[in-house]
DNA sequence: AGTCCATGTTGACATCGTTAACTTCCCCGG
DNA sequence: CCGGGGAAGTTAACGATGTCAACATGGACT
């Protein structure tokens, strides 16, 4: 009953409900188009008029589904977060997973980290959109107050995966004593910062091999900072 | 003899050179105004027309001194970086500095980190501007090719301070063996990422005491990851 | 059959970045 | 001393964007 997917009250349109005037699934179509814009050139490329243009609809039609272009951007953000989490999920599932339990717990942190960075570098525009500042989502009546309770409702699933991983490390007894609390933020900060410095910042011109080494070094530092023993490369 | 400060070829104006028509120091005035805009609301608030308006000059006058608004933004970026480095410098200088040599080397990393974060939280808009993506500085004749050699000419002094600190740690023998290379990027990534998550991202709503704890935890993790022995809180 | 309202449309406005063409004023050589 | 030339500023205009107000359409439900 939230405002998530196209679930308008009385409306037959769901599959072929397009009558050349009433699109039938405009909201999703717009989010789709806007997402492609972000994928191409980041959040600043998410321009409402262009998204509408691509869907073949007038610009103002978008205002039937979004309060703002900020609101549209917010939708793109959510999609970006989802794609990030999905990508990481696939990466983790396709992992070897052998060896002893303790090593596995450590390895999982590595995999999570590498999966995170891999997605960001593969989809720079979308990643930047997923973490961009969204100016101000003006609240419309149908936009029932932003979900403030529940901390973050389903978005930031990538963060949840990180939390689970760290819990697993603690359970396996590989974690340095007393560092569990807040470790998720430390780890997240490191990979997010690394990605941002590479994407927008001063590390953008690093030659690829150096870049990859830096990535491993950064993740390695975090792992070393959180675990009891130093880890092999 | 680069394009840094107001050093126009044949021009008397330097102090009182304002004749109501020829401003005399427009470039600096514009950078100043633009910097204030950024300080207030971040890089997206750096709008060329508004900066010109505040200086009391027509919008197009800015194009005598900047190729683009991107160019203007770039100038703000440089200023932001300088303010960051200055702030960190002051913080480091006002440090106790007692105790044994090894502990001092470790402490300095803490101070650098905290100083970095402190500035970012005190000047969020300017910090975001200092690390924002700048679209494309169209090159004008008087804008003699961007400095690509010398890696980064004087900007990112904060980074240089970090490098010196890490060198000091290695010299003092407190650094975990084999981790020196790339350590600057790992450390930078952690604090930068932390700041971005707090400023623009999902950590923005953290209550202040929790936030401060997270900051210490993040820096602590990096320090632990780079040094031989665990460190006191 | 008739009506209501969600959904789209057209038209207009303010703001922004940017270019073109014109104006001022100061420096420098004759 | 004076007159030209160019640096530095100005006004006018264009295209693009976000957004609002007023109008059109057509499916769903009485």
mmCIF file of N, CA, C and O in Angstrom, chain B residues 34-95:
data_model
loop_
_atom_site.group_PDB
_atom_site.id
_atom_site.type_symbol
_atom_site.label_atom_id
_atom_site.label_comp_id
_atom_site.label_asym_id
_atom_site.label_seq_id
_atom_site.Cartn_x
_atom_site.Cartn_y
_atom_site.Cartn_z
ATOM 1 N N UNK B 34 31.195 32.899 -5.637
ATOM 2 C CA UNK B 34 30.844 31.511 -5.964
ATOM 3 C C UNK B 34 31.174 30.594 -4.802
ATOM 4 O O UNK B 34 30.432 29.643 -4.506
ATOM 5 N N UNK B 35 32.275 30.877 -4.133
ATOM 6 C CA UNK B 35 32.655 30.060 -2.982
ATOM 7 C C UNK B 35 31.612 30.162 -1.878
ATOM 8 O O UNK B 35 31.266 29.168 -1.240
ATOM 9 N N UNK B 36 31.096 31.366 -1.689
ATOM 10 C CA UNK B 36 30.066 31.525 -0.665
ATOM 11 C C UNK B 36 28.818 30.737 -1.047
ATOM 12 O O UNK B 36 28.161 30.139 -0.198
ATOM 13 N N UNK B 37 28.494 30.747 -2.322
ATOM 14 C CA UNK B 37 27.344 29.965 -2.780
ATOM 15 C C UNK B 37 27.556 28.491 -2.459
ATOM 16 O O UNK B 37 26.672 27.819 -1.920
ATOM 17 N N UNK B 38 28.740 28.006 -2.789
ATOM 18 C CA UNK B 38 29.051 26.603 -2.520
ATOM 19 C C UNK B 38 29.004 26.332 -1.023
ATOM 20 O O UNK B 38 28.465 25.315 -0.579
ATOM 21 N N UNK B 39 29.550 27.238 -0.259
ATOM 22 C CA UNK B 39 29.562 27.068 1.192
ATOM 23 C C UNK B 39 28.136 26.892 1.703
ATOM 24 O O UNK B 39 27.876 26.115 2.613
ATOM 25 N N UNK B 40 27.243 27.621 1.082
ATOM 26 C CA UNK B 40 25.858 27.541 1.523
ATOM 27 C C UNK B 40 25.152 26.262 1.125
ATOM 28 O O UNK B 40 24.534 25.602 1.960
ATOM 29 N N UNK B 41 25.233 25.897 -0.138
ATOM 30 C CA UNK B 41 24.424 24.774 -0.608
ATOM 31 C C UNK B 41 25.144 23.808 -1.529
ATOM 32 O O UNK B 41 24.492 23.115 -2.315
ATOM 33 N N UNK B 42 26.449 23.786 -1.461
ATOM 34 C CA UNK B 42 27.158 22.807 -2.272
ATOM 35 C C UNK B 42 27.360 23.227 -3.713
ATOM 36 O O UNK B 42 26.933 24.307 -4.112
ATOM 37 N N UNK B 43 27.999 22.379 -4.481
ATOM 38 C CA UNK B 43 28.408 22.716 -5.842
ATOM 39 C C UNK B 43 27.242 23.083 -6.751
ATOM 40 O O UNK B 43 27.384 23.970 -7.608
ATOM 41 N N UNK B 44 26.090 22.451 -6.575
ATOM 42 C CA UNK B 44 24.959 22.754 -7.454
ATOM 43 C C UNK B 44 24.436 24.161 -7.225
ATOM 44 O O UNK B 44 23.659 24.684 -8.031
ATOM 45 N N UNK B 45 24.860 24.786 -6.153
ATOM 46 C CA UNK B 45 24.443 26.161 -5.889
ATOM 47 C C UNK B 45 25.368 27.164 -6.557
ATOM 48 O O UNK B 45 25.113 28.364 -6.523
ATOM 49 N N UNK B 46 26.414 26.690 -7.142
ATOM 50 C CA UNK B 46 27.351 27.595 -7.822
ATOM 51 C C UNK B 46 26.793 27.938 -9.194
ATOM 52 O O UNK B 46 27.117 27.316 -10.192
ATOM 53 N N UNK B 47 25.933 28.924 -9.229
ATOM 54 C CA UNK B 47 25.341 29.344 -10.483
ATOM 55 C C UNK B 47 25.962 30.670 -10.910
ATOM 56 O O UNK B 47 25.967 31.650 -10.161
ATOM 57 N N UNK B 48 26.482 30.637 -12.076
ATOM 58 C CA UNK B 48 27.256 31.753 -12.604
ATOM 59 C C UNK B 48 26.516 33.086 -12.525
ATOM 60 O O UNK B 48 27.066 34.087 -12.057
ATOM 61 N N UNK B 49 25.278 33.090 -12.957
ATOM 62 C CA UNK B 49 24.512 34.338 -12.959
ATOM 63 C C UNK B 49 24.395 34.930 -11.563
ATOM 64 O O UNK B 49 24.462 36.152 -11.392
ATOM 65 N N UNK B 50 24.163 34.055 -10.591
ATOM 66 C CA UNK B 50 23.999 34.545 -9.223
ATOM 67 C C UNK B 50 25.304 35.129 -8.687
ATOM 68 O O UNK B 50 25.303 36.171 -8.025
ATOM 69 N N UNK B 51 26.391 34.486 -8.991
ATOM 70 C CA UNK B 51 27.683 34.996 -8.548
ATOM 71 C C UNK B 51 27.911 36.384 -9.138
ATOM 72 O O UNK B 51 28.282 37.320 -8.426
ATOM 73 N N UNK B 52 27.650 36.506 -10.436
ATOM 74 C CA UNK B 52 27.812 37.805 -11.095
ATOM 75 C C UNK B 52 26.899 38.845 -10.452
ATOM 76 O O UNK B 52 27.313 39.967 -10.166
ATOM 77 N N UNK B 53 25.664 38.439 -10.218
ATOM 78 C CA UNK B 53 24.685 39.320 -9.599
ATOM 79 C C UNK B 53 25.211 39.850 -8.275
ATOM 80 O O UNK B 53 25.126 41.040 -7.981
ATOM 81 N N UNK B 54 25.765 38.953 -7.469
ATOM 82 C CA UNK B 54 26.243 39.367 -6.154
ATOM 83 C C UNK B 54 27.408 40.326 -6.248
ATOM 84 O O UNK B 54 27.562 41.215 -5.403
ATOM 85 N N UNK B 55 28.228 40.149 -7.242
ATOM 86 C CA UNK B 55 29.357 41.049 -7.404
ATOM 87 C C UNK B 55 28.884 42.375 -8.001
ATOM 88 O O UNK B 55 29.585 43.369 -7.956
ATOM 89 N N UNK B 56 27.682 42.374 -8.549
ATOM 90 C CA UNK B 56 27.137 43.592 -9.128
ATOM 91 C C UNK B 56 27.606 43.817 -10.545
ATOM 92 O O UNK B 56 27.888 44.940 -10.969
ATOM 93 N N UNK B 57 27.667 42.735 -11.288
ATOM 94 C CA UNK B 57 28.190 42.814 -12.626
ATOM 95 C C UNK B 57 27.292 41.971 -13.529
ATOM 96 O O UNK B 57 26.573 41.092 -13.050
ATOM 97 N N UNK B 58 27.313 42.239 -14.828
ATOM 98 C CA UNK B 58 26.455 41.453 -15.707
ATOM 99 C C UNK B 58 26.968 40.019 -15.791
ATOM 100 O O UNK B 58 28.158 39.759 -15.619
ATOM 101 N N UNK B 59 26.057 39.108 -16.074
ATOM 102 C CA UNK B 59 26.413 37.695 -16.079
ATOM 103 C C UNK B 59 27.527 37.407 -17.078
ATOM 104 O O UNK B 59 28.456 36.643 -16.787
ATOM 105 N N UNK B 60 27.429 38.013 -18.226
ATOM 106 C CA UNK B 60 28.387 37.682 -19.283
ATOM 107 C C UNK B 60 29.786 38.218 -19.002
ATOM 108 O O UNK B 60 30.743 37.803 -19.650
ATOM 109 N N UNK B 61 29.881 39.113 -18.072
ATOM 110 C CA UNK B 61 31.215 39.620 -17.719
ATOM 111 C C UNK B 61 32.101 38.489 -17.211
ATOM 112 O O UNK B 61 33.325 38.510 -17.392
ATOM 113 N N UNK B 62 31.467 37.508 -16.620
ATOM 114 C CA UNK B 62 32.228 36.387 -16.065
ATOM 115 C C UNK B 62 33.013 35.668 -17.149
ATOM 116 O O UNK B 62 34.079 35.096 -16.883
ATOM 117 N N UNK B 63 32.501 35.735 -18.368
ATOM 118 C CA UNK B 63 33.157 34.990 -19.446
ATOM 119 C C UNK B 63 34.466 35.636 -19.883
ATOM 120 O O UNK B 63 35.169 35.096 -20.721
ATOM 121 N N UNK B 64 34.771 36.802 -19.345
ATOM 122 C CA UNK B 64 36.090 37.388 -19.601
ATOM 123 C C UNK B 64 37.145 36.734 -18.722
ATOM 124 O O UNK B 64 38.336 36.933 -18.913
ATOM 125 N N UNK B 65 36.674 35.992 -17.705
ATOM 126 C CA UNK B 65 37.623 35.432 -16.735
ATOM 127 C C UNK B 65 37.508 33.918 -16.600
ATOM 128 O O UNK B 65 38.408 33.274 -16.084
ATOM 129 N N UNK B 66 36.371 33.386 -17.056
ATOM 130 C CA UNK B 66 36.170 31.942 -16.986
ATOM 131 C C UNK B 66 35.599 31.441 -18.299
ATOM 132 O O UNK B 66 34.779 32.118 -18.915
ATOM 133 N N UNK B 67 36.073 30.289 -18.687
ATOM 134 C CA UNK B 67 35.578 29.728 -19.945
ATOM 135 C C UNK B 67 34.128 29.304 -19.797
ATOM 136 O O UNK B 67 33.316 29.465 -20.710
ATOM 137 N N UNK B 68 33.795 28.814 -18.644
ATOM 138 C CA UNK B 68 32.542 28.124 -18.373
ATOM 139 C C UNK B 68 32.078 28.411 -16.970
ATOM 140 O O UNK B 68 32.831 28.927 -16.171
ATOM 141 N N UNK B 69 30.897 27.955 -16.639
ATOM 142 C CA UNK B 69 30.571 27.903 -15.229
ATOM 143 C C UNK B 69 31.335 26.706 -14.659
ATOM 144 O O UNK B 69 31.679 26.682 -13.477
ATOM 145 N N UNK B 70 31.642 25.730 -15.493
ATOM 146 C CA UNK B 70 32.471 24.609 -15.040
ATOM 147 C C UNK B 70 33.836 25.127 -14.598
ATOM 148 O O UNK B 70 34.396 24.664 -13.611
ATOM 149 N N UNK B 71 34.314 26.107 -15.326
ATOM 150 C CA UNK B 71 35.611 26.688 -14.994
ATOM 151 C C UNK B 71 35.532 27.435 -13.668
ATOM 152 O O UNK B 71 36.435 27.342 -12.824
ATOM 153 N N UNK B 72 34.449 28.150 -13.495
ATOM 154 C CA UNK B 72 34.224 28.843 -12.226
ATOM 155 C C UNK B 72 34.140 27.832 -11.085
ATOM 156 O O UNK B 72 34.773 27.995 -10.036
ATOM 157 N N UNK B 73 33.384 26.791 -11.320
ATOM 158 C CA UNK B 73 33.248 25.749 -10.307
ATOM 159 C C UNK B 73 34.605 25.137 -9.970
ATOM 160 O O UNK B 73 34.907 24.851 -8.808
ATOM 161 N N UNK B 74 35.401 24.961 -10.980
ATOM 162 C CA UNK B 74 36.750 24.418 -10.780
ATOM 163 C C UNK B 74 37.550 25.310 -9.834
ATOM 164 O O UNK B 74 38.259 24.818 -8.947
ATOM 165 N N UNK B 75 37.407 26.612 -10.024
ATOM 166 C CA UNK B 75 38.099 27.560 -9.145
ATOM 167 C C UNK B 75 37.620 27.400 -7.706
ATOM 168 O O UNK B 75 38.411 27.444 -6.757
ATOM 169 N N UNK B 76 36.330 27.205 -7.551
ATOM 170 C CA UNK B 76 35.779 27.000 -6.211
ATOM 171 C C UNK B 76 36.345 25.722 -5.608
ATOM 172 O O UNK B 76 36.699 25.669 -4.429
ATOM 173 N N UNK B 77 36.430 24.698 -6.448
ATOM 174 C CA UNK B 77 36.997 23.429 -6.008
ATOM 175 C C UNK B 77 38.384 23.630 -5.419
ATOM 176 O O UNK B 77 38.698 23.144 -4.331
ATOM 177 N N UNK B 78 39.211 24.341 -6.157
ATOM 178 C CA UNK B 78 40.582 24.579 -5.702
ATOM 179 C C UNK B 78 40.573 25.295 -4.357
ATOM 180 O O UNK B 78 41.306 24.937 -3.439
ATOM 181 N N UNK B 79 39.699 26.291 -4.256
ATOM 182 C CA UNK B 79 39.613 26.996 -2.977
ATOM 183 C C UNK B 79 39.180 26.094 -1.854
ATOM 184 O O UNK B 79 39.675 26.175 -0.729
ATOM 185 N N UNK B 80 38.214 25.255 -2.145
ATOM 186 C CA UNK B 80 37.754 24.316 -1.131
ATOM 187 C C UNK B 80 38.875 23.407 -0.668
ATOM 188 O O UNK B 80 39.062 23.187 0.533
ATOM 189 N N UNK B 81 39.635 22.900 -1.615
ATOM 190 C CA UNK B 81 40.755 22.036 -1.266
ATOM 191 C C UNK B 81 41.754 22.785 -0.400
ATOM 192 O O UNK B 81 42.303 22.231 0.551
ATOM 193 N N UNK B 82 41.977 24.046 -0.746
ATOM 194 C CA UNK B 82 42.941 24.811 0.029
ATOM 195 C C UNK B 82 42.447 25.020 1.453
ATOM 196 O O UNK B 82 43.197 24.847 2.418
ATOM 197 N N UNK B 83 41.177 25.365 1.578
ATOM 198 C CA UNK B 83 40.630 25.565 2.927
ATOM 199 C C UNK B 83 40.698 24.287 3.741
ATOM 200 O O UNK B 83 40.987 24.310 4.941
ATOM 201 N N UNK B 84 40.427 23.173 3.086
ATOM 202 C CA UNK B 84 40.521 21.885 3.777
ATOM 203 C C UNK B 84 41.930 21.659 4.307
ATOM 204 O O UNK B 84 42.133 21.361 5.489
ATOM 205 N N UNK B 85 42.901 21.850 3.441
ATOM 206 C CA UNK B 85 44.292 21.624 3.844
ATOM 207 C C UNK B 85 44.696 22.593 4.959
ATOM 208 O O UNK B 85 45.338 22.189 5.932
ATOM 209 N N UNK B 86 44.300 23.846 4.819
ATOM 210 C CA UNK B 86 44.639 24.837 5.846
ATOM 211 C C UNK B 86 44.059 24.428 7.189
ATOM 212 O O UNK B 86 44.728 24.492 8.222
ATOM 213 N N UNK B 87 42.802 24.030 7.158
ATOM 214 C CA UNK B 87 42.141 23.634 8.399
ATOM 215 C C UNK B 87 42.849 22.451 9.042
ATOM 216 O O UNK B 87 43.087 22.437 10.259
ATOM 217 N N UNK B 88 43.210 21.476 8.210
ATOM 218 C CA UNK B 88 43.906 20.315 8.753
ATOM 219 C C UNK B 88 45.253 20.721 9.325
ATOM 220 O O UNK B 88 45.667 20.255 10.389
ATOM 221 N N UNK B 89 45.915 21.598 8.622
ATOM 222 C CA UNK B 89 47.222 22.075 9.064
ATOM 223 C C UNK B 89 47.128 22.685 10.458
ATOM 224 O O UNK B 89 47.886 22.337 11.368
ATOM 225 N N UNK B 90 46.154 23.577 10.608
ATOM 226 C CA UNK B 90 45.965 24.201 11.915
ATOM 227 C C UNK B 90 45.688 23.154 12.984
ATOM 228 O O UNK B 90 46.210 23.223 14.102
ATOM 229 N N UNK B 91 44.855 22.179 12.630
ATOM 230 C CA UNK B 91 44.537 21.134 13.603
ATOM 231 C C UNK B 91 45.757 20.362 14.044
ATOM 232 O O UNK B 91 45.924 20.066 15.229
ATOM 233 N N UNK B 92 46.605 20.034 13.093
ATOM 234 C CA UNK B 92 47.797 19.255 13.418
ATOM 235 C C UNK B 92 48.757 20.060 14.280
ATOM 236 O O UNK B 92 49.312 19.557 15.263
ATOM 237 N N UNK B 93 48.919 21.323 13.920
ATOM 238 C CA UNK B 93 49.857 22.164 14.664
ATOM 239 C C UNK B 93 49.423 22.360 16.111
ATOM 240 O O UNK B 93 50.258 22.479 17.005
ATOM 241 N N UNK B 94 48.104 22.378 16.311
ATOM 242 C CA UNK B 94 47.596 22.579 17.671
ATOM 243 C C UNK B 94 47.461 21.266 18.424
ATOM 244 O O UNK B 94 46.611 21.112 19.292
ATOM 245 N N UNK B 95 48.305 20.302 18.075
ATOM 246 C CA UNK B 95 48.216 18.993 18.726
ATOM 247 C C UNK B 95 49.239 18.895 19.849
ATOM 248 O O UNK B 95 50.277 19.554 19.808
#
